[in-house]
PDB file of C-alpha atoms in Angstrom:
ATOM      1  CA  TYR A   1     -75.592  29.956 -18.901  1.00 45.00           C
ATOM      2  CA  ARG A   2     -76.653  27.055 -16.910  1.00 49.00           C
ATOM      3  CA  ASP A   3     -80.544  25.918 -17.069  1.00 52.00           C
ATOM      4  CA  ASP A   4     -80.442  24.191 -14.073  1.00 56.00           C
ATOM      5  CA  ASP A   5     -78.165  21.619 -11.684  1.00 60.00           C
ATOM      6  CA  ASP A   6     -77.061  19.289 -14.283  1.00 64.00           C
ATOM      7  CA  LYS A   7     -73.443  20.233 -16.032  1.00 73.00           C
ATOM      8  CA  ILE A   8     -74.719  21.678 -19.494  1.00 75.00           C
ATOM      9  CA  PHE A   9     -74.491  25.308 -20.182  1.00 72.00           C
ATOM     10  CA  TYR A  10     -75.454  27.266 -23.131  1.00 74.00           C
ATOM     11  CA  ILE A  11     -73.269  29.984 -24.906  1.00 75.00           C
ATOM     12  CA  CYS A  12     -75.690  33.067 -24.594  1.00 75.00           C
ATOM     13  CA  ARG A  13     -76.204  37.060 -25.089  1.00 78.00           C
ATOM     14  CA  LEU A  14     -77.990  39.529 -22.829  1.00 78.00           C
ATOM     15  CA  ILE A  15     -80.562  41.265 -25.109  1.00 78.00           C
ATOM     16  CA  GLY A  16     -81.733  44.252 -23.764  1.00 75.00           C
ATOM     17  CA  ASN A  17     -81.152  45.852 -20.324  1.00 75.00           C
ATOM     18  CA  ILE A  18     -81.521  44.369 -16.805  1.00 74.00           C
ATOM     19  CA  LYS A  19     -84.474  44.812 -14.622  1.00 74.00           C
ATOM     20  CA  ILE A  20     -84.735  45.236 -11.127  1.00 72.00           C
ATOM     21  CA  SER A  21     -87.496  45.251  -9.505  1.00 72.00           C
ATOM     22  CA  TYR A  22     -88.043  45.627  -5.525  1.00 68.00           C
ATOM     23  CA  ASN A  23     -90.990  44.395  -3.500  1.00 66.00           C
ATOM     24  CA  HIS A  24     -90.778  46.101   0.124  1.00 63.00           C
ATOM     25  CA  GLY A  25     -92.161  43.965   2.718  1.00 60.00           C
ATOM     26  CA  ILE A  26     -91.106  43.371   6.024  1.00 62.00           C
ATOM     27  CA  GLU A  27     -87.647  44.716   7.394  1.00 61.00           C
ATOM     28  CA  ILE A  28     -86.447  40.802   7.564  1.00 61.00           C
ATOM     29  CA  ALA A  29     -88.026  39.902   3.964  1.00 60.00           C
ATOM     30  CA  LYS A  30     -87.221  42.165   1.875  1.00 64.00           C
ATOM     31  CA  THR A  31     -87.402  40.616  -1.702  1.00 67.00           C
ATOM     32  CA  PHE A  32     -86.743  41.446  -5.576  1.00 65.00           C
ATOM     33  CA  THR A  33     -86.621  40.242  -8.857  1.00 73.00           C
ATOM     34  CA  ILE A  34     -84.090  40.340 -11.936  1.00 75.00           C
ATOM     35  CA  SER A  35     -85.792  39.991 -15.232  1.00 79.00           C
ATOM     36  CA  PHE A  36     -83.479  39.673 -18.285  1.00 77.00           C
ATOM     37  CA  MET A  37     -83.384  38.327 -21.634  1.00 78.00           C
ATOM     38  CA  LEU A  38     -80.407  35.881 -23.195  1.00 76.00           C
ATOM     39  CA  LYS A  39     -80.167  35.170 -26.627  1.00 80.00           C
ATOM     40  CA  ALA A  40     -78.767  31.483 -27.467  1.00 74.00           C
ATOM     41  CA  LEU A  41     -76.973  32.503 -30.978  1.00 78.00           C
ATOM     42  CA  ASP A  42     -75.253  28.879 -30.635  1.00 77.00           C
ATOM     43  CA  PRO A  43     -77.821  25.984 -30.705  1.00 78.00           C
ATOM     44  CA  PHE A  44     -75.917  23.713 -28.531  1.00 81.00           C
ATOM     45  CA  GLY A  45     -75.419  23.179 -25.279  1.00 81.00           C
ATOM     46  CA  TYR A  46     -71.799  22.114 -23.539  1.00 81.00           C
ATOM     47  CA  GLY A  47     -70.888  19.674 -20.827  1.00 84.00           C
ATOM     48  CA  GLU A  48     -67.919  20.198 -18.462  1.00 85.00           C
ATOM     49  CA  GLU A  49     -64.277  20.925 -20.300  1.00 87.00           C
ATOM     50  CA  LYS A  50     -62.177  17.590 -20.620  1.00 91.00           C
ATOM     51  CA  GLU A  51     -58.512  18.201 -20.676  1.00 93.00           C
ATOM     52  CA  LYS A  52     -55.620  15.138 -21.535  1.00 93.00           C
ATOM     53  CA  SER A  53     -52.125  15.999 -21.845  1.00 93.00           C
ATOM     54  CA  ILE A  54     -49.881  13.238 -23.496  1.00 91.00           C
ATOM     55  CA  VAL A  55     -46.606  12.735 -24.599  1.00 90.00           C
ATOM     56  CA  ALA A  56     -46.207  12.128 -28.369  1.00 87.00           C
ATOM     57  CA  GLY A  57     -45.687   9.011 -29.747  1.00 86.00           C
ATOM     58  CA  LEU A  58     -47.051   6.459 -32.377  1.00 90.00           C
ATOM     59  CA  GLN A  59     -50.140   5.472 -30.213  1.00 90.00           C
ATOM     60  CA  THR A  60     -54.013   5.445 -30.478  1.00 93.00           C
ATOM     61  CA  LEU A  61     -55.729   7.245 -27.476  1.00 91.00           C
ATOM     62  CA  SER A  62     -59.128   6.449 -26.302  1.00 93.00           C
ATOM     63  CA  ILE A  63     -61.449   9.444 -25.715  1.00 92.00           C
ATOM     64  CA  GLN A  64     -64.755   9.105 -24.154  1.00 93.00           C
ATOM     65  CA  ASN A  65     -66.975  12.370 -25.632  1.00 90.00           C
ATOM     66  CA  GLU A  66     -69.947  12.857 -23.607  1.00 88.00           C
ATOM     67  CA  GLY A  67     -73.197  14.273 -25.182  1.00 84.00           C
ATOM     68  CA  ASN A  68     -75.014  13.538 -28.324  1.00 89.00           C
ATOM     69  CA  TYR A  69     -73.331  15.602 -31.141  1.00 90.00           C
ATOM     70  CA  ILE A  70     -70.030  15.632 -32.934  1.00 91.00           C
ATOM     71  CA  SER A  71     -67.303  18.168 -31.197  1.00 92.00           C
ATOM     72  CA  ILE A  72     -64.435  19.795 -31.977  1.00 91.00           C
ATOM     73  CA  PRO A  73     -61.603  19.489 -29.690  1.00 94.00           C
ATOM     74  CA  MET A  74     -58.607  22.273 -29.209  1.00 96.00           C
ATOM     75  CA  ILE A  75     -55.466  20.580 -29.649  1.00 95.00           C
ATOM     76  CA  GLU A  76     -52.101  21.992 -28.721  1.00 94.00           C
ATOM     77  CA  ILE A  77     -48.717  20.716 -29.937  1.00 92.00           C
ATOM     78  CA  ASN A  78     -45.564  21.720 -28.244  1.00 91.00           C
ATOM     79  CA  THR A  79     -42.674  19.896 -30.118  1.00 85.00           C
ATOM     80  CA  THR A  80     -39.406  20.839 -32.164  1.00 77.00           C
ATOM     81  CA  GLU A  81     -40.013  18.035 -34.669  1.00 82.00           C
ATOM     82  CA  ARG A  82     -40.473  18.721 -38.310  1.00 86.00           C
ATOM     83  CA  LEU A  83     -43.936  18.093 -38.759  1.00 90.00           C
ATOM     84  CA  ASN A  84     -45.901  17.148 -42.172  1.00 89.00           C
ATOM     85  CA  GLY A  85     -48.766  15.242 -43.579  1.00 92.00           C
ATOM     86  CA  LEU A  86     -50.839  13.265 -41.362  1.00 92.00           C
ATOM     87  CA  LEU A  87     -50.774  14.143 -37.389  1.00 91.00           C
ATOM     88  CA  LEU A  88     -53.768  12.963 -35.944  1.00 94.00           C
ATOM     89  CA  LYS A  89     -56.593  11.266 -37.287  1.00 95.00           C
ATOM     90  CA  CYS A  90     -60.267  10.128 -35.472  1.00 94.00           C
ATOM     91  CA  GLY A  91     -62.574   7.795 -37.311  1.00 92.00           C
ATOM     92  CA  ASN A  92     -63.035   9.522 -40.640  1.00 94.00           C
ATOM     93  CA  SER A  93     -61.614  13.007 -39.251  1.00 94.00           C
ATOM     94  CA  PHE A  94     -58.163  14.466 -39.923  1.00 94.00           C
ATOM     95  CA  LEU A  95     -55.694  17.159 -38.587  1.00 94.00           C
ATOM     96  CA  GLU A  96     -53.139  16.806 -41.671  1.00 94.00           C
ATOM     97  CA  LEU A  97     -50.615  19.120 -43.265  1.00 94.00           C
ATOM     98  CA  SER A  98     -50.279  20.162 -46.506  1.00 94.00           C
ATOM     99  CA  GLU A  99     -46.647  21.989 -46.156  1.00 91.00           C
ATOM    100  CA  GLU A 100     -44.381  21.226 -43.543  1.00 91.00           C
ATOM    101  CA  ILE A 101     -44.058  22.832 -40.271  1.00 90.00           C
ATOM    102  CA  THR A 102     -40.686  23.240 -38.197  1.00 87.00           C
ATOM    103  CA  PRO A 103     -41.610  24.906 -34.768  1.00 87.00           C
ATOM    104  CA  THR A 104     -38.844  26.379 -33.065  1.00 85.00           C
ATOM    105  CA  SER A 105     -38.502  25.949 -28.853  1.00 82.00           C
ATOM    106  CA  GLY A 106     -41.754  27.342 -27.180  1.00 83.00           C
ATOM    107  CA  GLN A 107     -43.375  27.785 -29.971  1.00 89.00           C
ATOM    108  CA  ILE A 108     -46.832  26.091 -30.098  1.00 91.00           C
ATOM    109  CA  LEU A 109     -49.156  24.946 -32.764  1.00 92.00           C
ATOM    110  CA  LYS A 110     -52.956  25.222 -32.061  1.00 95.00           C
ATOM    111  CA  TYR A 111     -55.801  23.815 -33.567  1.00 95.00           C
ATOM    112  CA  GLN A 112     -58.765  25.244 -32.281  1.00 93.00           C
ATOM    113  CA  ASP A 113     -62.850  25.482 -34.290  1.00 90.00           C
ATOM    114  CA  GLY A 114     -60.948  23.553 -37.381  1.00 91.00           C
ATOM    115  CA  ASN A 115     -58.561  26.567 -37.656  1.00 94.00           C
ATOM    116  CA  LEU A 116     -54.480  26.093 -37.319  1.00 94.00           C
ATOM    117  CA  PHE A 117     -52.042  29.011 -35.565  1.00 95.00           C
ATOM    118  CA  LEU A 118     -48.485  28.787 -34.785  1.00 93.00           C
ATOM    119  CA  ASN A 119     -47.941  31.256 -31.658  1.00 90.00           C
ATOM    120  CA  ASN A 120     -51.332  32.997 -32.435  1.00 89.00           C
ATOM    121  CA  ASN A 121     -50.288  33.120 -35.839  1.00 93.00           C
ATOM    122  CA  ASP A 122     -52.859  32.039 -38.310  1.00 94.00           C
ATOM    123  CA  ILE A 123     -51.718  29.092 -40.761  1.00 94.00           C
ATOM    124  CA  SER A 124     -54.731  27.447 -41.587  1.00 93.00           C
ATOM    125  CA  TYR A 125     -53.539  27.330 -44.995  1.00 94.00           C
ATOM    126  CA  LYS A 126     -51.369  24.995 -44.491  1.00 94.00           C
ATOM    127  CA  LEU A 127     -54.196  22.702 -43.411  1.00 95.00           C
ATOM    128  CA  SER A 128     -54.637  19.935 -46.447  1.00 94.00           C
ATOM    129  CA  ASP A 129     -57.786  19.526 -48.114  1.00 94.00           C
ATOM    130  CA  LYS A 130     -58.881  16.541 -46.203  1.00 93.00           C
ATOM    131  CA  SER A 131     -58.510  18.929 -43.014  1.00 93.00           C
ATOM    132  CA  LEU A 132     -60.730  21.212 -44.337  1.00 92.00           C
ATOM    133  CA  LEU A 133     -63.286  18.836 -45.788  1.00 93.00           C
ATOM    134  CA  TYR A 134     -63.277  16.574 -42.580  1.00 94.00           C
ATOM    135  CA  PRO A 135     -61.698  18.792 -39.956  1.00 95.00           C
ATOM    136  CA  LEU A 136     -60.807  16.546 -36.759  1.00 94.00           C
ATOM    137  CA  SER A 137     -63.703  15.986 -34.593  1.00 94.00           C
ATOM    138  CA  LEU A 138     -64.938  13.907 -31.939  1.00 94.00           C
ATOM    139  CA  GLN A 139     -68.213  11.640 -32.294  1.00 93.00           C
ATOM    140  CA  ALA A 140     -70.477  11.507 -29.314  1.00 91.00           C
ATOM    141  CA  GLY A 141     -69.401   8.387 -27.484  1.00 91.00           C
ATOM    142  CA  ASN A 142     -65.884   6.306 -27.459  1.00 94.00           C
ATOM    143  CA  ASN A 143     -63.486   7.535 -30.200  1.00 94.00           C
ATOM    144  CA  ASN A 144     -60.296   6.291 -31.015  1.00 95.00           C
ATOM    145  CA  LEU A 145     -57.817   8.840 -31.547  1.00 94.00           C
ATOM    146  CA  GLU A 146     -54.581   7.762 -33.795  1.00 94.00           C
ATOM    147  CA  ILE A 147     -51.405  10.200 -33.258  1.00 92.00           C
ATOM    148  CA  LYS A 148     -48.997  10.462 -35.828  1.00 91.00           C
ATOM    149  CA  ILE A 149     -46.657  12.688 -33.710  1.00 89.00           C
ATOM    150  CA  HIS A 150     -43.356  11.139 -32.903  1.00 87.00           C
ATOM    151  CA  SER A 151     -42.171  13.839 -30.007  1.00 87.00           C
ATOM    152  CA  GLY A 152     -43.614  16.293 -27.755  1.00 88.00           C
ATOM    153  CA  ASN A 153     -46.309  17.099 -25.611  1.00 91.00           C
ATOM    154  CA  ILE A 154     -49.903  17.344 -27.066  1.00 93.00           C
ATOM    155  CA  LYS A 155     -52.836  18.405 -24.875  1.00 95.00           C
ATOM    156  CA  ILE A 156     -56.284  17.962 -26.003  1.00 95.00           C
ATOM    157  CA  LYS A 157     -59.505  20.218 -24.684  1.00 95.00           C
ATOM    158  CA  TYR A 158     -62.890  19.116 -25.440  1.00 93.00           C
ATOM    159  CA  HIS A 159     -66.848  19.745 -24.352  1.00 90.00           C
ATOM    160  CA  GLY A 160     -69.500  17.293 -25.390  1.00 87.00           C
ATOM    161  CA  ARG A 161     -72.313  18.700 -27.318  1.00 85.00           C
ATOM    162  CA  TYR A 162     -75.795  18.070 -26.690  1.00 84.00           C
ATOM    163  CA  VAL A 163     -78.597  19.058 -29.216  1.00 83.00           C
TER     164      VAL A 163
END
C-alpha cells in the first residue's frame, strides 16, 4: 500500500470486505466509491528496493541506505569456494558461519530476514552466535560493508525502512 505520491509503501492486510457503492448521476458522470480497511501488521514504511551485484573479493563496499531505521538486507552468494568464519561485516553486525559450507556449482547461499538458506533449505543452525545476536544489518545513511568472500558473485537487495 502506498499512501501518497512518495516512494514509501506499507505492508498491509485487507480486513473485512470491500464495499462498492454506485452514485447514479447523469450518463457521462456516473461515480462510485470503494471502501475497505487495511491493517498494517508491520509498523515500518519501506522505500524503493535497491540492488547491487558485485564480484566477490576482499573489499569494502559503500552502501547508502535511505530511511531512518535499520534494514536487514537480502544477500545471495553464488560461489563454489568453501565458506567458513566471517563472510560479511557492517559496523557491529555480522554474517558469520560457525561451520564450514561448501556450495556446489549452481547452489546459492541466501541470507534473508536473519536466516540462512542453501538452495532454499534452512541452514541457519550454521550461523555463529555473533550473527544470531547481531544479524547483518544496514544503518540509516552511509554503510561500509566489508566483504571477506574470495570468489564468486554477490547480490545485495535492501529497502530503506521508515518509522
